[in-house]
Short mmCIF file of C-alpha atoms in Angstrom, two decimals:
data_model
loop_
_atom_site.label_atom_id
_atom_site.label_comp_id
_atom_site.label_asym_id
_atom_site.label_seq_id
_atom_site.Cartn_x
_atom_site.Cartn_y
_atom_site.Cartn_z
CA MET A 134 0.13 0.18 -0.22
CA LYS A 135 2.98 2.55 0.85
CA LYS A 136 4.69 1.68 -2.44
CA VAL A 137 1.53 2.58 -4.44
CA ASN A 138 1.18 5.84 -2.29
CA ASP A 139 4.95 6.55 -2.98
CA LEU A 140 4.47 5.92 -6.66
CA GLU A 141 1.64 7.97 -6.89
CA GLN A 142 3.59 10.73 -5.02
CA TYR A 143 6.60 10.28 -7.43
CA ILE A 144 3.94 10.66 -10.24
CA ASP A 145 2.39 13.89 -9.00
CA SER A 146 5.68 15.50 -8.26
CA ALA A 147 7.12 14.95 -11.61
CA MET A 148 3.55 16.11 -13.19
CA SER A 149 3.83 19.25 -11.05
CA SER A 150 7.22 20.01 -11.74
CA MET A 151 6.66 22.41 -14.61
CA ASP A 152 4.15 24.36 -12.75
CA LYS A 153 6.32 27.20 -11.87
CA VAL A 154 8.38 27.48 -15.05
CA GLU A 155 10.01 30.68 -16.30
CA ARG A 156 10.00 31.68 -19.69
CA ALA A 157 13.81 30.79 -21.17
CA SER A 158 15.14 33.10 -23.49
CA PRO A 159 17.76 32.97 -26.37
CA GLY A 160 21.36 34.13 -25.61
CA PRO A 161 22.49 37.51 -26.20
CA PHE A 162 22.65 39.11 -29.76
CA PHE A 163 19.96 37.27 -31.04
CA PHE A 164 18.87 39.54 -33.33
CA THR A 165 22.38 39.71 -34.92
CA ARG A 166 22.35 36.44 -35.59
CA VAL A 167 19.07 36.11 -37.64
CA GLN A 168 19.75 39.34 -39.40
CA ALA A 169 23.06 37.19 -40.51
CA ARG A 170 21.18 34.06 -41.30
CA LEU A 171 18.39 36.38 -43.30
CA ASP A 172 21.46 37.81 -45.24
CA SER A 173 23.01 34.34 -45.93
CA ASN A 174 19.72 33.28 -47.23
CA GLN A 175 18.99 36.32 -49.22
CA GLY A 176 22.84 35.95 -50.81
CA ARG A 177 21.27 32.58 -52.25
CA ASN A 178 20.86 32.32 -56.16
CA VAL A 179 17.90 31.02 -57.83
CA TRP A 180 20.23 27.79 -58.75
CA ASP A 181 21.05 27.01 -54.97
CA ILE A 182 16.77 27.56 -54.13
CA ALA A 183 16.22 25.22 -57.00
CA SER A 184 18.92 22.66 -55.89
CA ALA A 185 17.71 22.80 -52.34
CA PHE A 186 14.21 22.46 -53.55
CA ILE A 187 14.88 19.34 -56.12
CA ALA A 188 17.25 17.82 -53.27
CA ARG A 189 14.17 17.69 -50.72
CA PRO A 190 13.37 13.69 -50.48
CA VAL A 191 9.63 14.22 -51.03
CA VAL A 192 10.13 16.06 -54.25
CA ALA A 193 12.63 13.75 -55.49
CA ILE A 194 11.16 10.77 -54.95
CA GLY A 195 7.65 12.39 -56.14
CA MET A 196 9.68 12.89 -59.29
CA VAL A 197 10.80 9.54 -59.79
CA VAL A 198 7.31 8.33 -59.35
CA ILE A 199 5.75 10.63 -61.99
CA VAL A 200 8.64 9.46 -64.49
CA ILE A 201 8.06 5.72 -63.70
CA LEU A 202 3.94 6.43 -64.30
CA LEU A 203 4.75 7.94 -67.42
CA ASN A 204 7.26 5.41 -68.66
CA THR A 205 4.45 2.79 -67.99
CA SER A 206 1.77 4.77 -69.51
CA VAL A 207 3.53 5.16 -72.69
CA LEU A 208 4.73 1.35 -72.67
CA LEU A 209 0.98 0.41 -72.42
CA LYS A 210 -0.22 2.69 -74.92
CA GLU A 211 2.77 1.85 -77.55
CA PRO A 212 1.51 -1.44 -78.75
CA GLU A 213 -1.78 0.03 -80.67
CA SER A 214 0.03 2.87 -81.86
CA SER A 215 2.80 1.08 -83.20
CA MET A 216 0.39 -1.23 -85.06
CA VAL A 217 -1.67 1.19 -86.78
CA SER A 218 1.52 2.95 -88.01
CA ASN A 219 3.06 -0.14 -89.37
CA VAL A 220 0.00 -0.91 -91.30
CA GLN A 221 0.05 3.06 -92.54
CA THR A 222 3.76 2.52 -93.44
CA GLU A 223 3.24 -0.71 -95.52
CA GLN A 224 0.28 0.69 -97.34
CA SER A 225 2.22 3.89 -98.56
CA PHE A 226 5.40 2.11 -99.28
CA ALA A 227 3.09 -0.47 -101.48
CA ASP A 228 1.38 2.64 -102.85
CA ASP A 229 4.56 4.65 -103.68
CA TYR A 230 6.61 1.60 -105.52
CA ASN A 231 3.44 -0.09 -106.94
CA VAL A 232 4.05 -3.25 -105.13
CA PRO A 233 1.03 -5.34 -104.77
CA VAL A 234 0.22 -6.20 -101.28
CA ILE A 235 -1.50 -9.60 -100.97
CA ALA A 236 -3.61 -10.14 -97.79
CA ILE A 237 -5.37 -13.32 -96.77
CA TYR A 238 -8.47 -12.92 -98.38
CA ASP A 239 -6.91 -12.21 -101.50
CA LEU A 240 -5.32 -15.83 -101.33
CA GLU A 241 -9.06 -17.21 -100.18
CA ASN A 242 -10.43 -15.27 -103.18
CA ASN A 243 -8.20 -16.95 -105.76
CA ASP A 244 -8.60 -20.51 -104.41
CA GLN A 245 -12.30 -19.95 -104.78
CA ARG A 246 -11.53 -18.89 -108.44
CA MET B 428 10.14 32.20 -1.28
CA PRO B 429 11.27 34.84 -4.22
CA GLN B 430 8.29 37.21 -4.84
CA LYS B 431 7.24 37.54 -8.40
CA PHE B 432 6.73 41.25 -9.73
CA CYS B 433 6.36 43.15 -12.94
CA CYS B 434 6.50 47.22 -13.91
CA PHE B 435 6.63 49.25 -16.86
CA THR B 436 8.98 51.24 -17.54
CA ASP B 437 8.47 54.92 -19.19
CA ARG B 438 8.76 53.44 -22.73
CA GLY B 439 5.97 50.76 -22.31
CA GLU B 440 8.62 47.88 -21.77
CA GLN B 441 7.51 45.54 -18.88
CA MET B 442 10.06 44.39 -16.68
CA ASN B 443 9.56 41.23 -14.57
CA GLY B 444 11.24 38.82 -13.06
CA LEU B 445 12.02 37.06 -9.61
CA SER B 446 13.56 39.18 -6.84
CA ASP B 447 16.46 36.91 -6.26
CA ARG B 448 17.25 36.61 -9.87
CA VAL B 449 18.40 38.52 -13.04
CA PHE B 450 15.96 40.51 -14.47
CA THR B 451 14.29 39.69 -17.98
CA LYS B 452 12.91 42.72 -20.16
CA ILE B 453 9.80 41.70 -21.93
CA ILE B 454 8.47 44.55 -24.42
CA VAL B 455 4.83 44.87 -24.69
CA TYR B 456 3.07 46.42 -27.86
CA THR B 457 -0.30 47.81 -27.72
CA PRO B 458 -2.34 46.28 -30.72
CA LEU B 459 -2.26 49.80 -32.55
CA ASP B 460 1.91 49.75 -32.31
CA GLU B 461 1.59 46.18 -33.23
CA ARG B 462 -0.03 47.01 -36.57
CA ILE B 463 2.17 49.95 -37.09
CA LEU B 464 5.21 47.53 -37.00
CA ILE B 465 3.61 44.89 -39.30
CA GLU B 466 3.03 47.75 -41.98
CA GLN B 467 6.39 49.05 -41.44
CA LEU B 468 7.84 45.39 -41.78
CA LYS B 469 5.60 44.88 -44.97
CA GLU B 470 7.57 48.17 -46.26
CA GLY B 471 10.93 46.66 -45.48
CA ASP B 472 11.93 48.48 -42.43
CA GLN B 473 14.87 46.78 -40.74
CA SER B 474 14.17 48.74 -37.23
CA ALA B 475 10.60 47.43 -37.20
CA PHE B 476 12.11 43.94 -38.00
CA ARG B 477 14.48 44.41 -35.23
CA LYS B 478 11.54 45.68 -32.54
CA ILE B 479 9.42 42.55 -33.62
CA VAL B 480 12.50 40.01 -33.26
CA GLU B 481 12.98 41.89 -29.37
CA ALA B 482 9.56 41.78 -28.40
CA TRP B 483 8.65 38.21 -29.50
CA GLN B 484 12.10 36.05 -29.43
CA ASP B 485 11.26 34.78 -26.03
CA MET B 486 7.97 33.61 -26.93
CA VAL B 487 9.12 31.97 -29.98
CA TYR B 488 12.44 30.36 -28.51
CA ASN B 489 10.54 29.41 -25.26
CA THR B 490 7.83 27.27 -27.10
CA SER B 491 10.60 26.01 -29.33
CA ILE B 492 12.57 24.82 -26.83
CA GLY B 493 9.56 23.04 -24.90
CA ILE B 494 9.16 21.15 -28.34
CA VAL B 495 12.49 20.15 -29.39
CA GLN B 496 13.98 19.70 -26.08
CA SER B 497 17.41 21.09 -26.76
CA PRO B 498 18.83 24.79 -26.35
CA GLU B 499 20.63 24.58 -29.63
CA ASP B 500 17.81 23.29 -31.79
CA ALA B 501 15.55 25.90 -30.22
CA GLU B 502 18.00 28.63 -31.15
CA ASP B 503 18.20 27.00 -34.70
CA VAL B 504 14.59 26.97 -34.78
CA SER B 505 13.93 30.60 -33.70
CA GLN B 506 15.98 31.80 -36.18
CA GLU B 507 14.33 30.20 -38.69
CA VAL B 508 10.83 31.35 -37.66
CA PHE B 509 12.07 34.80 -38.08
CA VAL B 510 13.41 34.46 -41.02
CA GLN B 511 10.35 33.05 -42.24
CA VAL B 512 8.32 35.95 -40.61
CA TYR B 513 10.42 38.71 -42.71
CA GLU B 514 10.10 36.71 -45.81
CA SER B 515 6.33 35.86 -45.66
CA ILE B 516 4.91 39.11 -43.66
CA HIS B 517 3.18 40.14 -46.90
CA LEU B 518 1.26 36.74 -46.19
CA PHE B 519 0.01 38.00 -42.68
CA LYS B 520 -3.53 39.64 -43.27
CA GLY B 521 -4.20 40.44 -39.84
CA GLU B 522 -7.19 37.98 -39.16
CA SER B 523 -5.85 36.31 -36.36
CA LYS B 524 -3.53 37.91 -34.04
CA PHE B 525 0.15 38.11 -34.67
CA SER B 526 1.28 36.07 -31.50
CA THR B 527 -1.25 33.31 -33.08
CA TRP B 528 0.56 33.56 -36.67
CA LEU B 529 3.68 33.29 -34.57
CA TYR B 530 2.66 30.51 -32.57
CA ARG B 531 1.67 28.52 -35.75
CA ILE B 532 4.91 29.07 -37.28
CA THR B 533 6.97 27.83 -34.50
CA ILE B 534 5.08 24.96 -33.74
CA SER B 535 5.31 24.00 -37.62
CA LYS B 536 9.20 24.80 -37.49
CA SER B 537 9.69 22.75 -34.32
CA MET B 538 7.74 19.79 -35.13
CA ASP B 539 9.27 19.77 -38.76
CA HIS B 540 12.83 19.86 -36.66
CA VAL B 541 11.67 17.06 -34.30
CA ARG B 542 10.62 14.84 -37.22
CA ARG B 543 13.84 15.48 -39.01
CA LYS B 544 15.90 14.56 -35.97
CA ASN B 545 13.68 11.35 -35.72
CA ARG B 546 14.48 10.69 -39.24
CA LYS B 547 18.47 11.07 -38.28
CA LYS B 548 17.86 9.02 -35.26
CA ARG B 549 16.51 6.07 -37.33
CA PHE B 550 19.30 6.45 -40.00
CA ALA B 551 21.93 6.26 -37.49
CA PHE B 552 20.32 3.24 -35.54
CA VAL B 553 20.35 1.46 -38.90
CA LYS B 554 24.05 2.53 -39.42
CA SER B 555 24.98 1.58 -36.07
CA LEU B 556 23.62 -1.96 -36.96
CA PHE B 557 26.43 -2.31 -39.75
CA GLY B 558 28.78 -0.98 -37.23
CA GLU B 559 29.23 2.85 -37.30
CA GLN B 560 28.77 4.08 -33.98
CA ASN B 561 26.59 7.23 -33.52
CA GLU B 562 25.70 7.38 -29.76
CA SER B 563 24.77 11.26 -29.29
CA ILE B 564 22.14 10.93 -31.99
CA ILE B 565 20.47 7.93 -30.80
CA HIS B 566 20.75 8.49 -27.10
CA PRO B 567 20.92 12.46 -26.93
CA PRO B 568 21.56 13.71 -23.18
CA ASP B 569 18.65 14.41 -20.93
CA PHE B 570 17.12 17.86 -21.40
CA ASN B 571 16.84 20.45 -18.66
CA HIS B 572 14.60 23.15 -19.08
CA PRO B 573 16.53 26.76 -18.06
CA GLY B 574 13.28 28.03 -16.54
CA ILE B 575 12.82 25.13 -14.22
CA GLU B 576 13.49 25.68 -10.44
CA LEU B 577 16.30 23.87 -9.41
CA ASP B 578 14.58 21.67 -7.00
CA ASN B 579 12.15 20.13 -9.46
CA LYS B 580 15.21 19.36 -12.48
CA GLU B 581 14.80 16.25 -11.58
CA GLN B 582 11.41 15.56 -11.95
CA ALA B 583 11.32 18.11 -14.77
CA GLN B 584 13.76 15.92 -16.77
CA VAL B 585 11.68 12.86 -16.17
CA LEU B 586 8.58 14.65 -17.20
CA PHE B 587 10.12 16.13 -20.40
CA LYS B 588 11.27 12.22 -21.64
CA ALA B 589 7.62 11.20 -21.35
CA ILE B 590 6.64 14.36 -22.85
CA ALA B 591 8.83 13.37 -26.04
CA LYS B 592 6.74 10.00 -26.23
CA LEU B 593 3.79 11.71 -26.70
CA PRO B 594 1.58 11.60 -29.88
CA GLU B 595 2.37 15.08 -31.95
CA ASN B 596 -0.90 17.03 -31.35
CA GLN B 597 -0.73 15.81 -27.49
CA ARG B 598 2.91 16.87 -27.22
CA ILE B 599 2.37 20.37 -28.68
CA SER B 600 -0.98 21.16 -26.47
CA PHE B 601 0.85 19.81 -23.17
CA THR B 602 3.62 22.07 -23.87
CA LEU B 603 1.97 25.18 -24.97
CA HIS B 604 -0.28 24.78 -21.75
CA LYS B 605 2.76 24.20 -19.31
CA VAL B 606 5.68 25.75 -20.62
CA GLU B 607 3.86 28.89 -22.45
CA GLY B 608 1.06 29.10 -19.95
CA LEU B 609 -1.61 29.19 -22.62
CA SER B 610 -5.25 29.18 -21.97
CA TYR B 611 -7.48 26.59 -23.74
CA GLN B 612 -8.43 29.41 -26.20
CA GLU B 613 -5.06 30.43 -27.04
CA ILE B 614 -3.90 27.14 -28.13
CA SER B 615 -6.77 26.24 -29.78
CA GLU B 616 -6.49 29.27 -31.89
CA ALA B 617 -2.66 28.18 -32.29
CA MET B 618 -3.34 24.83 -33.26
CA ASN B 619 -6.36 25.80 -35.03
CA THR B 620 -8.91 23.73 -33.45
CA SER B 621 -11.91 23.61 -31.24
CA ILE B 622 -11.48 24.02 -27.45
CA SER B 623 -13.12 21.01 -26.62
CA ALA B 624 -10.55 19.49 -29.11
CA VAL B 625 -7.79 20.99 -27.04
CA GLU B 626 -9.29 20.02 -23.69
CA SER B 627 -9.61 16.20 -25.06
CA LEU B 628 -5.96 16.61 -26.29
CA LEU B 629 -4.90 17.67 -22.87
CA HIS B 630 -6.70 15.06 -21.06
CA ARG B 631 -4.99 12.10 -22.94
CA ALA B 632 -1.98 13.84 -22.62
CA ARG B 633 -2.01 13.73 -18.73
CA HIS B 634 -3.34 10.30 -18.83
CA ASN B 635 -0.54 9.20 -21.22
CA LEU B 636 2.20 10.73 -19.47
CA ARG B 637 0.74 9.28 -15.97
CA LYS B 638 1.25 5.64 -17.50
CA THR B 639 4.72 6.41 -18.88
CA LEU B 640 5.99 8.00 -15.44
CA GLU B 641 4.27 5.00 -13.55
CA THR B 642 6.32 2.58 -15.75
CA TYR B 643 9.62 4.80 -15.47
CA TYR B 644 9.06 4.94 -11.66
CA ARG B 645 8.43 1.32 -11.18
CA ASN B 646 11.44 0.37 -13.00
CA ASN B 647 13.65 2.93 -11.53
CA LYS B 648 12.70 3.29 -7.71
#
Protein backbone atom coordinates (compact mmCIF):
# COMPACT_ATOMS: atom_id res chain seq x y z
CA MET A 1 0.00 0.00 0.00
CA LYS A 2 2.85 2.33 0.97
CA LYS A 3 4.59 1.52 -2.29
CA VAL A 4 1.51 2.50 -4.33
CA ASN A 5 1.25 5.77 -2.39
CA ASP A 6 4.94 6.48 -2.98
CA LEU A 7 4.52 5.83 -6.69
CA GLU A 8 1.56 8.21 -6.86
CA GLN A 9 3.59 10.81 -5.01
CA TYR A 10 6.49 10.52 -7.48
CA ILE A 11 4.12 10.83 -10.44
CA ASP A 12 2.30 13.84 -8.94
CA SER A 13 5.57 15.53 -8.14
CA ALA A 14 6.84 14.99 -11.71
CA MET A 15 3.55 16.21 -13.19
CA SER A 16 3.68 19.41 -11.16
CA SER A 17 7.41 20.01 -11.69
CA MET A 18 6.67 22.39 -14.56
CA ASP A 19 4.08 24.46 -12.70
CA LYS A 20 6.45 27.31 -11.87
CA VAL A 21 8.48 27.25 -15.06
CA GLU A 22 9.95 30.58 -16.18
CA ARG A 23 10.28 31.64 -19.78
CA ALA A 24 13.57 30.65 -21.37
CA SER A 25 15.37 33.28 -23.45
CA PRO A 26 17.78 32.88 -26.35
CA GLY A 27 21.39 34.00 -25.91
CA PRO A 28 22.38 37.66 -26.23
CA PHE A 29 22.62 39.31 -29.68
CA PHE A 30 19.90 37.05 -31.02
CA PHE A 31 18.80 39.66 -33.57
CA THR A 32 22.34 39.83 -35.01
CA ARG A 33 22.28 36.09 -35.63
CA VAL A 34 18.83 36.28 -37.24
CA GLN A 35 20.09 39.12 -39.44
CA ALA A 36 23.17 37.09 -40.46
CA ARG A 37 20.96 34.14 -41.36
CA LEU A 38 18.64 36.34 -43.35
CA ASP A 39 21.60 37.83 -45.25
CA SER A 40 22.98 34.38 -46.05
CA ASN A 41 19.52 33.30 -47.25
CA GLN A 42 19.20 36.36 -49.47
CA GLY A 43 22.66 35.69 -50.92
CA ARG A 44 21.43 32.39 -52.38
CA ASN A 45 20.84 32.49 -56.11
CA VAL A 46 18.01 30.83 -58.03
CA TRP A 47 20.06 27.68 -58.70
CA ASP A 48 20.81 27.17 -54.99
CA ILE A 49 17.11 27.45 -54.16
CA ALA A 50 16.13 25.18 -57.07
CA SER A 51 18.71 22.52 -56.19
CA ALA A 52 17.69 22.63 -52.51
CA PHE A 53 14.06 22.19 -53.59
CA ILE A 54 14.84 19.27 -55.90
CA ALA A 55 17.03 17.64 -53.24
CA ARG A 56 14.11 17.44 -50.81
CA PRO A 57 13.22 13.74 -50.42
CA VAL A 58 9.49 14.29 -51.06
CA VAL A 59 10.17 16.17 -54.29
CA ALA A 60 12.85 13.74 -55.48
CA ILE A 61 10.74 10.64 -54.78
CA GLY A 62 7.67 12.33 -56.28
CA MET A 63 9.56 13.10 -59.49
CA VAL A 64 10.82 9.52 -59.77
CA VAL A 65 7.26 8.22 -59.32
CA ILE A 66 5.95 10.60 -62.02
CA VAL A 67 8.69 9.49 -64.46
CA ILE A 68 7.90 5.82 -63.78
CA LEU A 69 4.14 6.42 -64.26
CA LEU A 70 4.72 8.31 -67.53
CA ASN A 71 6.97 5.53 -68.82
CA THR A 72 4.44 2.88 -67.85
CA SER A 73 1.60 4.73 -69.54
CA VAL A 74 3.66 5.19 -72.72
CA LEU A 75 4.60 1.49 -72.73
CA LEU A 76 0.97 0.45 -72.26
CA LYS A 77 -0.22 2.65 -75.14
CA GLU A 78 2.69 1.80 -77.46
CA PRO A 79 1.48 -1.54 -79.05
CA GLU A 80 -1.76 -0.07 -80.46
CA SER A 81 -0.19 3.00 -82.00
CA SER A 82 2.80 1.08 -83.43
CA MET A 83 0.46 -1.45 -85.13
CA VAL A 84 -1.51 1.33 -86.78
CA SER A 85 1.61 3.08 -87.95
CA ASN A 86 3.07 -0.18 -89.29
CA VAL A 87 0.00 -0.84 -91.42
CA GLN A 88 0.02 2.74 -92.64
CA THR A 89 3.70 2.55 -93.54
CA GLU A 90 3.18 -0.73 -95.41
CA GLN A 91 0.30 0.71 -97.42
CA SER A 92 2.11 3.91 -98.31
CA PHE A 93 5.21 1.93 -99.32
CA ALA A 94 3.08 -0.29 -101.57
CA ASP A 95 1.42 2.77 -103.13
CA ASP A 96 4.72 4.58 -103.72
CA TYR A 97 6.50 1.65 -105.39
CA ASN A 98 3.43 0.02 -106.91
CA VAL A 99 4.03 -3.23 -105.09
CA PRO A 100 0.97 -5.43 -104.74
CA VAL A 101 0.21 -6.21 -101.12
CA ILE A 102 -1.33 -9.64 -100.82
CA ALA A 103 -3.70 -10.02 -97.94
CA ILE A 104 -5.07 -13.31 -96.63
CA TYR A 105 -8.52 -12.72 -98.06
CA ASP A 106 -6.91 -12.25 -101.53
CA LEU A 107 -5.45 -15.75 -101.32
CA GLU A 108 -8.82 -17.14 -100.26
CA ASN A 109 -10.47 -15.37 -103.20
CA ASN A 110 -7.90 -16.88 -105.60
CA ASP A 111 -8.60 -20.39 -104.23
CA GLN A 112 -12.31 -19.96 -104.77
CA ARG A 113 -11.70 -19.03 -108.42
CA MET B 1 10.21 32.18 -1.49
CA PRO B 2 11.14 34.74 -4.13
CA GLN B 3 8.51 37.33 -4.97
CA LYS B 4 7.28 37.59 -8.53
CA PHE B 5 6.70 41.11 -9.80
CA CYS B 6 6.47 43.17 -12.94
CA CYS B 7 6.51 46.87 -13.77
CA PHE B 8 6.43 49.14 -16.81
CA THR B 9 9.12 51.60 -17.81
CA ASP B 10 8.26 54.96 -19.38
CA ARG B 11 8.96 53.49 -22.84
CA GLY B 12 6.21 50.92 -22.40
CA GLU B 13 8.64 48.12 -21.60
CA GLN B 14 7.52 45.60 -19.03
CA MET B 15 10.14 44.43 -16.53
CA ASN B 16 9.42 41.23 -14.68
CA GLY B 17 11.27 38.52 -12.86
CA LEU B 18 12.05 37.15 -9.44
CA SER B 19 13.61 39.26 -6.71
CA ASP B 20 16.67 37.01 -6.42
CA ARG B 21 17.25 36.59 -10.15
CA VAL B 22 18.42 38.61 -13.10
CA PHE B 23 15.71 40.79 -14.64
CA THR B 24 14.23 39.78 -17.94
CA LYS B 25 12.90 42.55 -20.14
CA ILE B 26 9.61 41.99 -21.94
CA ILE B 27 8.58 44.58 -24.48
CA VAL B 28 4.81 44.80 -24.78
CA TYR B 29 3.18 46.58 -27.72
CA THR B 30 -0.42 47.71 -27.89
CA PRO B 31 -2.45 46.19 -30.77
CA LEU B 32 -2.18 49.52 -32.60
CA ASP B 33 1.62 49.68 -32.26
CA GLU B 34 1.73 46.03 -33.34
CA ARG B 35 -0.22 46.84 -36.52
CA ILE B 36 2.05 49.79 -37.29
CA LEU B 37 5.15 47.62 -36.83
CA ILE B 38 3.75 44.97 -39.16
CA GLU B 39 2.92 47.58 -41.81
CA GLN B 40 6.44 49.00 -41.50
CA LEU B 41 7.91 45.51 -41.86
CA LYS B 42 5.80 44.91 -44.96
CA GLU B 43 7.49 47.98 -46.42
CA GLY B 44 10.89 46.44 -45.61
CA ASP B 45 11.74 48.57 -42.56
CA GLN B 46 14.69 46.94 -40.78
CA SER B 47 14.17 48.74 -37.48
CA ALA B 48 10.59 47.42 -37.34
CA PHE B 49 11.96 43.92 -37.88
CA ARG B 50 14.44 44.42 -35.04
CA LYS B 51 11.64 45.57 -32.73
CA ILE B 52 9.50 42.57 -33.70
CA VAL B 53 12.35 40.12 -33.07
CA GLU B 54 13.18 41.69 -29.70
CA ALA B 55 9.55 41.72 -28.59
CA TRP B 56 8.71 38.13 -29.52
CA GLN B 57 12.04 36.27 -29.37
CA ASP B 58 11.42 34.89 -25.85
CA MET B 59 7.96 33.65 -26.77
CA VAL B 60 9.25 31.90 -29.89
CA TYR B 61 12.35 30.48 -28.20
CA ASN B 62 10.46 29.24 -25.13
CA THR B 63 7.80 27.50 -27.26
CA SER B 64 10.43 25.95 -29.44
CA ILE B 65 12.63 24.73 -26.58
CA GLY B 66 9.60 23.05 -25.03
CA ILE B 67 8.94 21.11 -28.23
CA VAL B 68 12.44 20.33 -29.54
CA GLN B 69 13.94 19.90 -26.04
CA SER B 70 17.39 21.20 -26.87
CA PRO B 71 18.70 24.78 -26.41
CA GLU B 72 20.84 24.68 -29.57
CA ASP B 73 18.02 23.32 -31.72
CA ALA B 74 15.56 25.82 -30.23
CA GLU B 75 17.93 28.67 -31.12
CA ASP B 76 18.17 27.31 -34.66
CA VAL B 77 14.40 26.94 -35.00
CA SER B 78 13.79 30.45 -33.55
CA GLN B 79 16.11 31.95 -36.16
CA GLU B 80 14.26 30.03 -38.88
CA VAL B 81 10.94 31.35 -37.54
CA PHE B 82 12.01 35.00 -37.75
CA VAL B 83 13.51 34.50 -41.21
CA GLN B 84 10.15 33.04 -42.26
CA VAL B 85 8.36 36.02 -40.64
CA TYR B 86 10.54 38.45 -42.60
CA GLU B 87 10.04 36.60 -45.88
CA SER B 88 6.31 35.99 -45.60
CA ILE B 89 5.00 38.96 -43.60
CA HIS B 90 3.00 39.99 -46.70
CA LEU B 91 0.93 36.79 -46.17
CA PHE B 92 -0.16 37.98 -42.72
CA LYS B 93 -3.59 39.53 -43.28
CA GLY B 94 -4.32 40.40 -39.67
CA GLU B 95 -7.27 37.98 -39.43
CA SER B 96 -5.71 36.39 -36.35
CA LYS B 97 -3.47 37.90 -33.69
CA PHE B 98 0.17 38.32 -34.68
CA SER B 99 1.23 36.16 -31.72
CA THR B 100 -1.12 33.37 -32.92
CA TRP B 101 0.48 33.53 -36.37
CA LEU B 102 3.92 33.37 -34.74
CA TYR B 103 2.90 30.39 -32.60
CA ARG B 104 1.71 28.55 -35.72
CA ILE B 105 5.02 29.13 -37.52
CA THR B 106 6.99 28.13 -34.41
CA ILE B 107 4.98 24.93 -33.90
CA SER B 108 5.30 23.96 -37.54
CA LYS B 109 9.06 24.65 -37.68
CA SER B 110 9.67 22.91 -34.34
CA MET B 111 7.73 19.80 -35.37
CA ASP B 112 9.57 19.71 -38.71
CA HIS B 113 12.79 19.79 -36.72
CA VAL B 114 11.64 16.99 -34.42
CA ARG B 115 10.62 14.83 -37.41
CA ARG B 116 13.94 15.49 -39.16
CA LYS B 117 15.81 14.57 -35.98
CA ASN B 118 13.79 11.38 -35.56
CA ARG B 119 14.57 10.41 -39.16
CA LYS B 120 18.28 10.98 -38.49
CA LYS B 121 18.00 8.92 -35.31
CA ARG B 122 16.43 6.00 -37.21
CA PHE B 123 19.08 6.27 -39.92
CA ALA B 124 21.88 6.40 -37.31
CA PHE B 125 20.36 3.33 -35.63
CA VAL B 126 20.37 1.42 -38.92
CA LYS B 127 23.96 2.53 -39.51
CA SER B 128 24.92 1.40 -36.01
CA LEU B 129 23.65 -2.09 -36.90
CA PHE B 130 26.31 -2.13 -39.61
CA GLY B 131 29.01 -1.12 -37.13
CA GLU B 132 29.10 2.68 -37.47
CA GLN B 133 28.63 4.23 -34.00
CA ASN B 134 26.70 7.47 -33.52
CA GLU B 135 25.73 7.41 -29.85
CA SER B 136 24.96 11.14 -29.48
CA ILE B 137 22.19 10.96 -32.07
CA ILE B 138 20.63 7.70 -30.88
CA HIS B 139 20.77 8.57 -27.14
CA PRO B 140 20.83 12.37 -26.79
CA PRO B 141 21.56 13.73 -23.29
CA ASP B 142 18.57 14.40 -20.99
CA PHE B 143 16.99 17.81 -21.45
CA ASN B 144 16.99 20.44 -18.72
CA HIS B 145 14.69 23.41 -19.28
CA PRO B 146 16.56 26.55 -18.15
CA GLY B 147 13.43 28.03 -16.56
CA ILE B 148 12.75 25.16 -14.15
CA GLU B 149 13.50 25.74 -10.45
CA LEU B 150 16.52 23.83 -9.16
CA ASP B 151 14.42 21.71 -6.75
CA ASN B 152 12.29 20.40 -9.61
CA LYS B 153 15.03 19.80 -12.20
CA GLU B 154 15.19 16.03 -11.74
CA GLN B 155 11.41 15.46 -11.91
CA ALA B 156 11.08 17.85 -14.86
CA GLN B 157 13.78 15.93 -16.72
CA VAL B 158 11.73 12.74 -16.34
CA LEU B 159 8.56 14.57 -17.38
CA PHE B 160 10.19 16.03 -20.52
CA LYS B 161 11.37 12.53 -21.45
CA ALA B 162 7.77 11.33 -21.16
CA ILE B 163 6.46 14.33 -23.15
CA ALA B 164 8.80 13.42 -26.01
CA LYS B 165 6.98 10.07 -26.28
CA LEU B 166 3.51 11.66 -26.69
CA PRO B 167 1.76 11.81 -30.08
CA GLU B 168 2.39 15.11 -31.91
CA ASN B 169 -0.83 17.00 -31.10
CA GLN B 170 -0.82 15.98 -27.44
CA ARG B 171 2.82 16.99 -27.18
CA ILE B 172 2.15 20.43 -28.71
CA SER B 173 -0.94 21.19 -26.64
CA PHE B 174 0.66 20.05 -23.38
CA THR B 175 3.83 22.05 -24.04
CA LEU B 176 1.89 25.21 -24.95
CA HIS B 177 -0.19 24.83 -21.80
CA LYS B 178 2.60 24.02 -19.36
CA VAL B 179 5.69 25.73 -20.78
CA GLU B 180 4.09 28.78 -22.36
CA GLY B 181 1.16 28.95 -19.94
CA LEU B 182 -1.43 29.42 -22.69
CA SER B 183 -5.14 29.11 -21.99
CA TYR B 184 -7.32 26.53 -23.78
CA GLN B 185 -8.67 29.33 -25.98
CA GLU B 186 -5.16 30.46 -27.02
CA ILE B 187 -4.04 26.88 -27.67
CA SER B 188 -7.10 26.25 -29.84
CA GLU B 189 -6.28 29.36 -31.90
CA ALA B 190 -2.60 28.41 -32.25
CA MET B 191 -3.45 24.85 -33.23
CA ASN B 192 -6.42 25.88 -35.36
CA THR B 193 -8.83 23.58 -33.55
CA SER B 194 -11.78 23.78 -31.13
CA ILE B 195 -11.54 24.30 -27.39
CA SER B 196 -13.18 20.92 -26.71
CA ALA B 197 -10.55 19.27 -28.91
CA VAL B 198 -7.82 20.95 -26.85
CA GLU B 199 -9.47 19.77 -23.62
CA SER B 200 -9.56 16.24 -24.97
CA LEU B 201 -5.92 16.43 -26.16
CA LEU B 202 -4.75 17.66 -22.75
CA HIS B 203 -6.77 15.02 -20.93
CA ARG B 204 -5.27 12.25 -23.06
CA ALA B 205 -1.79 13.78 -22.73
CA ARG B 206 -2.04 13.76 -18.91
CA HIS B 207 -3.34 10.18 -18.93
CA ASN B 208 -0.52 8.99 -21.22
CA LEU B 209 2.10 10.88 -19.23
CA ARG B 210 0.95 9.32 -15.97
CA LYS B 211 1.18 5.87 -17.57
CA THR B 212 4.71 6.52 -18.87
CA LEU B 213 5.82 7.98 -15.53
CA GLU B 214 4.36 5.02 -13.66
CA THR B 215 6.38 2.60 -15.79
CA TYR B 216 9.50 4.72 -15.33
CA TYR B 217 9.21 4.97 -11.54
CA ARG B 218 8.31 1.28 -11.17
CA ASN B 219 11.55 0.35 -12.94
CA ASN B 220 13.78 2.99 -11.39
CA LYS B 221 12.67 3.45 -7.76
